Structures are given as C-alpha cells and as structure tokens.
Short mmCIF file of C-alpha atoms in Angstrom, two decimals:
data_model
loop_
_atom_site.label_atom_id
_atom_site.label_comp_id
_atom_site.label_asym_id
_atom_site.label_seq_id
_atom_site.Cartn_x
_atom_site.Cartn_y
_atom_site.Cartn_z
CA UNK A 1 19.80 -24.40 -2.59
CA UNK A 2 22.52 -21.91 -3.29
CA UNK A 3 21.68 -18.05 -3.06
CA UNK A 4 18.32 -17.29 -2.69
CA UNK A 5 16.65 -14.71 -5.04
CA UNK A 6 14.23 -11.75 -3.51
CA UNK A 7 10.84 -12.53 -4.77
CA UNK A 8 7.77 -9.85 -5.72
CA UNK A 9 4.71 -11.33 -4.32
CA UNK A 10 2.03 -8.45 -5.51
CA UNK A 11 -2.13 -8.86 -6.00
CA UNK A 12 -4.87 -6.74 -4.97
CA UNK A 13 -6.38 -6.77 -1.89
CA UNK A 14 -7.91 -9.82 -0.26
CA UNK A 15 -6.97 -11.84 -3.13
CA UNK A 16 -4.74 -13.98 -0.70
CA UNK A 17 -1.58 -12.58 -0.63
CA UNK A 18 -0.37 -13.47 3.01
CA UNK A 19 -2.11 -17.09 2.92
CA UNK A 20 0.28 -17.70 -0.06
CA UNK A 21 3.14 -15.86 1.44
CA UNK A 22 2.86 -18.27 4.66
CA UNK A 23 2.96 -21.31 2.41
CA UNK A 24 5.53 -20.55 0.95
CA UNK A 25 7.45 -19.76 3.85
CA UNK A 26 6.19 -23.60 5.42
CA UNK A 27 7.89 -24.37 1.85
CA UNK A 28 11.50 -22.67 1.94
CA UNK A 29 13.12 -20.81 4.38
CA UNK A 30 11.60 -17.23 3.88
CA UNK A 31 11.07 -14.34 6.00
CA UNK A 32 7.87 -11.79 4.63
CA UNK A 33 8.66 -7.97 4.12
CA UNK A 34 5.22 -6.21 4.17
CA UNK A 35 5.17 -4.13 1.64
CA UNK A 36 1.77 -1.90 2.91
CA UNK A 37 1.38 1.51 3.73
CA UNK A 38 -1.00 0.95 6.77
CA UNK A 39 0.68 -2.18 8.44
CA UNK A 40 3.83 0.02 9.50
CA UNK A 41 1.28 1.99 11.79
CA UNK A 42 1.24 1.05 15.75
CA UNK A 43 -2.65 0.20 16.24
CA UNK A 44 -3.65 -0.34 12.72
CA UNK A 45 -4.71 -4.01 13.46
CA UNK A 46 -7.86 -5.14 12.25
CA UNK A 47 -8.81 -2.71 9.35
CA UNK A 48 -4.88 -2.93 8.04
CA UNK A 49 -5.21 -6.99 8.01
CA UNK A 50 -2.25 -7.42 9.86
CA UNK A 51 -0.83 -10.70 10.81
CA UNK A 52 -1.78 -11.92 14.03
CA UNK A 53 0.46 -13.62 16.74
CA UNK A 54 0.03 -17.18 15.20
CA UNK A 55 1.52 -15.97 11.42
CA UNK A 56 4.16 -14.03 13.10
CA UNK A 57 4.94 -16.75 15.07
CA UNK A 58 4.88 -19.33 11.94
CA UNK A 59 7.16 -16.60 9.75
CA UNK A 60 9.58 -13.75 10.88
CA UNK A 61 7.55 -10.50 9.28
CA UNK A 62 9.52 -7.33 8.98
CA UNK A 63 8.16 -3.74 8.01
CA UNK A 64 5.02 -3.90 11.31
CA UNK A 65 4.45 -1.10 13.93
CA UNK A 66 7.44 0.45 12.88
CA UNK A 67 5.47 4.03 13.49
CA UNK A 68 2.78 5.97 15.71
CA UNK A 69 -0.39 7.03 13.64
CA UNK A 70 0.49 10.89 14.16
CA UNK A 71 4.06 10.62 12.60
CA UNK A 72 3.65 10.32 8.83
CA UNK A 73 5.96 7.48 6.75
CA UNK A 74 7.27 8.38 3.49
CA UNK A 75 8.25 5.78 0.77
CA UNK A 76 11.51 6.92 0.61
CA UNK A 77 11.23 5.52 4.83
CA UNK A 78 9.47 2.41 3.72
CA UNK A 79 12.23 1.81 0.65
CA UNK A 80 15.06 2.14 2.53
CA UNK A 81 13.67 -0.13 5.46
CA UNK A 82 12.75 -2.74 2.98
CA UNK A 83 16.34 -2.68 1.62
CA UNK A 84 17.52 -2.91 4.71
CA UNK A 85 15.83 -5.73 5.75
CA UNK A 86 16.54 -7.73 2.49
CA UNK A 87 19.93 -7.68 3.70
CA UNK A 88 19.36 -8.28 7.16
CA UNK A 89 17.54 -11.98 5.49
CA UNK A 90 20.21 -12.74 3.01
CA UNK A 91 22.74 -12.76 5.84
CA UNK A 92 20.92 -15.24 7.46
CA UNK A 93 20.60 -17.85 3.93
CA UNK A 94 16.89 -17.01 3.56
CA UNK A 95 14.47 -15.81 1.36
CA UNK A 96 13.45 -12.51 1.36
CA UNK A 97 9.58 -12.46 0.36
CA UNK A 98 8.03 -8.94 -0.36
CA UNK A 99 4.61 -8.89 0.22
CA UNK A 100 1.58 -6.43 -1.16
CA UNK A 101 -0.33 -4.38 -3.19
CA UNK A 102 1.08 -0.83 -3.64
CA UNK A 103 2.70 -1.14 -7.13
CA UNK A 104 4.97 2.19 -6.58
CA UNK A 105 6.47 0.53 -3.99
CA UNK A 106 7.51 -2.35 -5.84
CA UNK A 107 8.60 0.25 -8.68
CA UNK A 108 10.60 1.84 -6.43
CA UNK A 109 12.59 -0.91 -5.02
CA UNK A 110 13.25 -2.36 -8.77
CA UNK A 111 13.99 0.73 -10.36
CA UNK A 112 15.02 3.84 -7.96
CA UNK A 113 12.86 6.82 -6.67
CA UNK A 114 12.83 10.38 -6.89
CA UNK A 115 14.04 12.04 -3.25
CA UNK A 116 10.27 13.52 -2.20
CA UNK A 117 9.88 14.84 1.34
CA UNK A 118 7.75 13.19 3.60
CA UNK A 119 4.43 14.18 4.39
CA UNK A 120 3.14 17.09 6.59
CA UNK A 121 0.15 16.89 8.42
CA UNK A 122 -0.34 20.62 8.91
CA UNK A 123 0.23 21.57 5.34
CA UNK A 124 -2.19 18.40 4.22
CA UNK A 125 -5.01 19.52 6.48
CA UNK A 126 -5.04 23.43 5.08
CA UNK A 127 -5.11 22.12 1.34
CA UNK A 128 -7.65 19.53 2.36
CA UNK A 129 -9.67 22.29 3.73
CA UNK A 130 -8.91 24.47 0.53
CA UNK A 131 -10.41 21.85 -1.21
CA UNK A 132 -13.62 21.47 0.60
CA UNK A 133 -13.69 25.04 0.12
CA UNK A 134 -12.58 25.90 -3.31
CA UNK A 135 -12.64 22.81 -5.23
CA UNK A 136 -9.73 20.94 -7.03
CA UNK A 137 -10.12 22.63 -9.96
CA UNK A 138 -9.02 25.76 -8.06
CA UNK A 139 -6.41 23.90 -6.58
CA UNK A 140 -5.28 22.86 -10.53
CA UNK A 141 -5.27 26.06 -11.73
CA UNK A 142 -2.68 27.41 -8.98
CA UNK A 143 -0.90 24.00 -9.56
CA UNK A 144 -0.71 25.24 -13.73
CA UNK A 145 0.98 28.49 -11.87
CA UNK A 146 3.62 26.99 -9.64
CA UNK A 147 4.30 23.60 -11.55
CA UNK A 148 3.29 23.23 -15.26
CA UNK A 149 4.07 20.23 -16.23
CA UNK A 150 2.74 18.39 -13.54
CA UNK A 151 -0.11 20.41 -14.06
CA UNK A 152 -0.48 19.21 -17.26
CA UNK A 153 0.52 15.71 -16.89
CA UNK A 154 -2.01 14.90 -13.64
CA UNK A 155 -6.02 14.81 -14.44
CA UNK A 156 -7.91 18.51 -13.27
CA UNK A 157 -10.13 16.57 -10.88
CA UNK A 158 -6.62 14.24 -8.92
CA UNK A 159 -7.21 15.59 -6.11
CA UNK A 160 -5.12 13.44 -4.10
CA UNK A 161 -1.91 14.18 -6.54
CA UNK A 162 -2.53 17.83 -6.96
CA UNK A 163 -2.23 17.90 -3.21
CA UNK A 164 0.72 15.99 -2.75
CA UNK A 165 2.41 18.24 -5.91
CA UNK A 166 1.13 21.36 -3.73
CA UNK A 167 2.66 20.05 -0.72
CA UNK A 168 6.12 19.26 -2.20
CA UNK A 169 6.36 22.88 -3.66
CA UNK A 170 5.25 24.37 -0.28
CA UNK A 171 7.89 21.65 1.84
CA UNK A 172 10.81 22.44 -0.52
CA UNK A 173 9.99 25.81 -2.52
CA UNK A 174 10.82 23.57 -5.47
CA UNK A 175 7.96 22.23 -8.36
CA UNK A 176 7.64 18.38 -7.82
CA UNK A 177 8.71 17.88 -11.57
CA UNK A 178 12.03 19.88 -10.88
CA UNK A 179 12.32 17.61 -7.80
CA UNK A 180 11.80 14.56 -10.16
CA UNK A 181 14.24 15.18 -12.49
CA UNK A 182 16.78 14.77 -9.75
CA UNK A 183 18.86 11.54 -9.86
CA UNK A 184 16.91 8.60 -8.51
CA UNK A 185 18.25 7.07 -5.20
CA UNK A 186 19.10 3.69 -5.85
CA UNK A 187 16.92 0.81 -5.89
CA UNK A 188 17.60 -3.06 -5.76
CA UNK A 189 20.93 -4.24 -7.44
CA UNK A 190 19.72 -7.49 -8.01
CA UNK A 191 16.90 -8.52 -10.36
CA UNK A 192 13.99 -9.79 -8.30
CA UNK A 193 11.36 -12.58 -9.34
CA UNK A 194 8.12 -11.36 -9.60
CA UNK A 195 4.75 -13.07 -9.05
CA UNK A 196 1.58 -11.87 -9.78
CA UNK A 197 -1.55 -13.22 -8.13
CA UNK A 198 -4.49 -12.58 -9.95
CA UNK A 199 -8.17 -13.19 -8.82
CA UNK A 200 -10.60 -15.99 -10.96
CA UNK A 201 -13.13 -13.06 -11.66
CA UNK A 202 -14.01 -9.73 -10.77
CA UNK A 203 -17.19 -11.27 -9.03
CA UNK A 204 -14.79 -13.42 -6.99
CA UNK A 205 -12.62 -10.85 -5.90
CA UNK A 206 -15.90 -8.62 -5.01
CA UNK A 207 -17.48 -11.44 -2.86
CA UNK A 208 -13.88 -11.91 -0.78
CA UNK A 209 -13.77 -7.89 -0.34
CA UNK A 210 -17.27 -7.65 1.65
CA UNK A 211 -16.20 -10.71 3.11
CA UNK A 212 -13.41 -9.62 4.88
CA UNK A 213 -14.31 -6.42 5.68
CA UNK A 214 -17.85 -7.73 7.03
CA UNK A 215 -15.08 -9.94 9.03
CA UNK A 216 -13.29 -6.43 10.18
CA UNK A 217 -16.28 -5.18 11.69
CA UNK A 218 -17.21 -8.33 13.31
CA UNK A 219 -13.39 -8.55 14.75
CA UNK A 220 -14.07 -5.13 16.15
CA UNK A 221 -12.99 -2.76 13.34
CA UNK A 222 -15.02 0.04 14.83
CA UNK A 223 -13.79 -0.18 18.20
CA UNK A 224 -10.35 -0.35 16.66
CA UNK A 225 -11.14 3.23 15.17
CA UNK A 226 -12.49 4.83 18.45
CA UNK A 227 -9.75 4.46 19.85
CA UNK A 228 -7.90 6.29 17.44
CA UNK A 229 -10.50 8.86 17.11
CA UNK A 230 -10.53 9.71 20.81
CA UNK A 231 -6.90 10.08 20.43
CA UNK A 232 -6.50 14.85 20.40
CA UNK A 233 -3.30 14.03 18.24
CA UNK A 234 -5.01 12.23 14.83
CA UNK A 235 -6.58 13.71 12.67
CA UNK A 236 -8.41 12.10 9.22
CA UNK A 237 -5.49 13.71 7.17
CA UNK A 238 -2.84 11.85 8.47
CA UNK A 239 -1.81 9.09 5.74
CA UNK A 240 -2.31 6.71 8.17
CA UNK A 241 -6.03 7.78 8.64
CA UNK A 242 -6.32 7.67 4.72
CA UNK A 243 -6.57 3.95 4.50
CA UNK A 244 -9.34 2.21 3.07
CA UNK A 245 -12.01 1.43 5.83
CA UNK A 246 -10.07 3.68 8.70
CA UNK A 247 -11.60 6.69 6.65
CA UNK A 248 -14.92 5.84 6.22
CA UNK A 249 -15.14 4.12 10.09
CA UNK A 250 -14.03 7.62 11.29
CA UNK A 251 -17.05 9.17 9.33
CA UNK A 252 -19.61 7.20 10.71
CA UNK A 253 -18.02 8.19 14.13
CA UNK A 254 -18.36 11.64 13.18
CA UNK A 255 -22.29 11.49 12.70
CA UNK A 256 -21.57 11.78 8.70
CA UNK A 257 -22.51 8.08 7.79
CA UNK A 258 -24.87 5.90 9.42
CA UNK A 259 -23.41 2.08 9.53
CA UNK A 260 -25.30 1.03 6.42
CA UNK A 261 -23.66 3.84 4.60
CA UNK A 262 -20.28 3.47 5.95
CA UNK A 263 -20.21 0.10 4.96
CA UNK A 264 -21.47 0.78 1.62
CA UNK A 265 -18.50 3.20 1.30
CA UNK A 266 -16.10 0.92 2.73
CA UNK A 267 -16.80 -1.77 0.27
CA UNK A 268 -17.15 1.09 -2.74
CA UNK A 269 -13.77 2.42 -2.02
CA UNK A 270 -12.40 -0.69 -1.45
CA UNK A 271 -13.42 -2.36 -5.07
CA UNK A 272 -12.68 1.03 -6.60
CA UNK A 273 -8.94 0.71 -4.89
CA UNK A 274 -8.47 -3.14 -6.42
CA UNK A 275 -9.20 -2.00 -9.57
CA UNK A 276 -6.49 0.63 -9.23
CA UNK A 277 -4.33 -2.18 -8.12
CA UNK A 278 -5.33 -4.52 -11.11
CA UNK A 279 -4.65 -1.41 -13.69
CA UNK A 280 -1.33 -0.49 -12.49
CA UNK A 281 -0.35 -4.48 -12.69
CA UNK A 282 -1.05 -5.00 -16.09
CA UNK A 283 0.17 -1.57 -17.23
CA UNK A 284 3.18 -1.56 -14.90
CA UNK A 285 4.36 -4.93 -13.33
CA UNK A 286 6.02 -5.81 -16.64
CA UNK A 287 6.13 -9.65 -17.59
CA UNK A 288 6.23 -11.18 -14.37
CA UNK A 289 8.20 -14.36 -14.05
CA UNK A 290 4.85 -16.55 -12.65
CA UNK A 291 1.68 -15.40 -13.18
CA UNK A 292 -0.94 -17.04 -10.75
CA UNK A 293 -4.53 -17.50 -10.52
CA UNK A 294 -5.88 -17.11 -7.16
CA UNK A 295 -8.22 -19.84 -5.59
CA UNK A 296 -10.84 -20.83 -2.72
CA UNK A 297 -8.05 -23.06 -0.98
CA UNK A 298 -7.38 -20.61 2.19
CA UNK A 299 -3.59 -22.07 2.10
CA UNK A 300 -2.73 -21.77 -1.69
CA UNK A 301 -0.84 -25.04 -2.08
CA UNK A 302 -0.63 -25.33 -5.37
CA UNK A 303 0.16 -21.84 -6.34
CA UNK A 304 2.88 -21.80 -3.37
CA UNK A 305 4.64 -24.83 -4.88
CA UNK A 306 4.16 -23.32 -8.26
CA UNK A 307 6.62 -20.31 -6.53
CA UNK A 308 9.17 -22.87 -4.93
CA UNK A 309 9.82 -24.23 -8.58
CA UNK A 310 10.23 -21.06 -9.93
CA UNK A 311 12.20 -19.89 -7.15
CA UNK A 312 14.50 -23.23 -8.01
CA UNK A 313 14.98 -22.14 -11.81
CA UNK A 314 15.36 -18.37 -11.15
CA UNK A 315 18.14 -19.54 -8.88
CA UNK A 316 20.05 -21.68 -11.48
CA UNK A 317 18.89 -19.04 -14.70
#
C-alpha cells in the first residue's frame, strides 16, 4: 500500500466501535485515536469503556489519561492532540484510525473550529446553581441581554448550551456568536474516509446499552465512582463528572437515587444520548464513504474487511 488515508470510524455508543476498530487494526497497520471526551480522563476506566491492557497491547491507542478529572479539556485541547497524533502515525507508514461518537469532534477536525476557551469549573458550578435556583428560562432571558443571536438560535429550555454561551461571555467579556465569527483554526488538510456504523434496530442498540452498563456495574463501576467522589477536589460540574453513568453513580452516592433508580437513569440518559448521536449522523456526517450495519459478531469481520477495501480504493481514488 502506498499512503495511507485517515479514516472516520463514528457510531453511537455500544454499537461496537472499538471491536471493529481492533479488527481492523489485526487487518492493516493502524494505530486508534480515541476520539471521546471521557477516555482522556486519568481514572475514568470502567464507566468511560476504556480499553484495557490486552487492546492496548494488540493496537497503539493515542488520546488516554492524557488529564486529571479536576483539570477540564477543551476541544480545541482534544483537536489539536488528535492532529498531532495523526502525524505522529503517518510518520511511521500507518493508519491513523479515529475512533467515537462525539460528532463535533469529527466536525471539527474536517472542517475547522471556532477558538472557545476552555471550561471553568468555578464559573460552571455558580450558573449550575443559578439554575437550580432560577430556572433556564431565567438564565435565557439574560442570555437574550448579553448575546442575541445565540439567544435566539439555541432552544429556551438548552440548558447545557445556554450555560456554556454564559460562560464564554463571562471567560472572555465577548458574546459566543462574536467569538464564532472569528476565523476558524484549521482543521485536517487532507480529506478523510468516513465510516458510519449503524445499529440493526433501535431495539438492538437498547438491549447492548443495559448490557454493558449492567456489565459496568458488575466490573465495579460504583467503586470506580467512590473513589472519585471521596476525592475534596471533584465536583459533579466538572466535564469530566458530566459523563453518562459517572453522573448518575455520583447521585446515588449522594443519597439522591437509590440503585434501582440510578440505573434506570443511567440507561435513560444513555438511550436519550444515542439518539443524539444517531440525529447528528444523519443530519451532519454528510455521505459517508461506507456505511455499515452493525452485528452480534463481537469481532466485526465482515464489516472490518468491508473498511480494508475501501481503505484500498480511497487510496488509489
């Protein structure tokens, strides 16, 4: 093979992402870029799905326990590390494989990004509290003051983005949609191939979700949290704390859930966060080069040697 082409690997959540990823790696020489918001955190293990010793060992993985769970990670961090380490592979004649399910992300890298500020934990935890206390409609109204057209573009009950548009104006004493219209930082220079991995059914998808998270708990997901939670330095604002599963765990250590409910929640927020995934793929990952259909075969052959063939033509197109 002659140059080897970066390659999109995106699905939702337990769909079998880095099953496929691995055989495709056994397949060509590839080296996995986790694309996840949660896997860069130090001690996010269990509930973040990261790979264990043995896949590590199989495949070189970049983008892991690059950060502490107090010290927030911005996208413009994870971005630039991803770029980084697509170069890092190419100089070694492999292929970079970027693996996930955050769709920005993958936005990011193929088209450019705004310059946002990272995240701060202080300024997160007195709008969270202003939230609990006032409501987001409160929150949208002083939004429509400071920032109008993001105001008018994001939904009156978004919490999470009204926040994060709050936060940027108090960080830079600019309105996120001033801060937008900036000139994007760059983004790939080479067109990537994209894959999609789709589940069979939503019913399918549901059924792997509770199975893997029932796996979690049995793995020791709540111990996993406790420790985190006895930590004086976290807090359940941090973006690291936000994660599907970490949150609701840390409720149920609180007193706020008993198990039944946090695992209820757990498994709500984690269907209602595929679905998210699924809606920004069809709306956003445009025309993917292979569209796959994901399987019960825990190893993905076919699909994986469905991506080394279209690896081979994207490399000759």
């Amino acid at each position: 093979m002659g140059t080897l082409p970066v390659v999109f690997l995106m699905g939702p959540t337990a769909v079998g992402k880095s099953a496929l990823a691995l055989e495709i790696a056994r397949l060509l020489p590839a080296e996995i870029v986790t694309i996840d918001s949660a896997q860069i955190y130090r001690q996010l293990d269990i509930g973040a799905a990261k790979p264990d010793a043995a896949a590590r060992a199989r495949c070189r993985h970049h983008l892991l326990d690059l950060r502490d769970p107090a010290t927030p990670y911005s996208a413009a961090e994870l971005i630039d590390d991803a770029r980084t380490a697509i170069a890092q592979i190419r100089a070694r004649g492999a292929l970079p494989l970027l693996v996930g399910g955050t769709g920005l992300y993958f936005q990011a890298l193929e088209e450019g990004f705004s310059p946002l500020p990272a995240t701060d934990p202080h300024i997160r935890a007195e709008l969270a509290a202003e939230l609990a206390r006032s409501g987001v409609v409160a929150l949208h109204r002083r939004l429509q003051r400071l920032d109008p057209p993001t105001a008018a573009r994001l939904h009156p009950h978004d919490a999470q983005r009204i926040q994060r548009a709050l936060e940027v104006e108090r960080l830079t004493g600019r309105p996120l949609s001033e801060i937008q219209r900036q000139p994007r930082l760059p983004g790939l220079t080479e067109r990537p191939l994209k894959v999609a991995l789709w589940p069979p059914s939503r019913a399918w998808l549901h059924a792997r979700i509770e199975q893997r998270f029932r796996y979690m708990l049995a793995a020791g997901l709540v111990g996993e949290v406790l420790t985190l939670y006895q930590r004086r330095d976290l807090s359940p604002e941090l973006p690291a704390l936000r994660a599907v599963g970490y949150r609701q765990v840390w409720h149920y250590l609180t007193g706020e859930w008993s198990h039944r409910q946090m695992i209820e929640q757990a498994l709500g927020a984690t269907r209602q966060y595929a679905k998210r995934q699924l809606t920004w793929m069809r709306r956003h990952f445009a025309t993917p080069a292979l569209q796959l259909t994901a399987d019960d075969d825990p190893m993905q052959h076919a699909a994986a040697e469905s991506v080394v063939r279209a690896v081979e033509r994207f490399e000759h197109a």
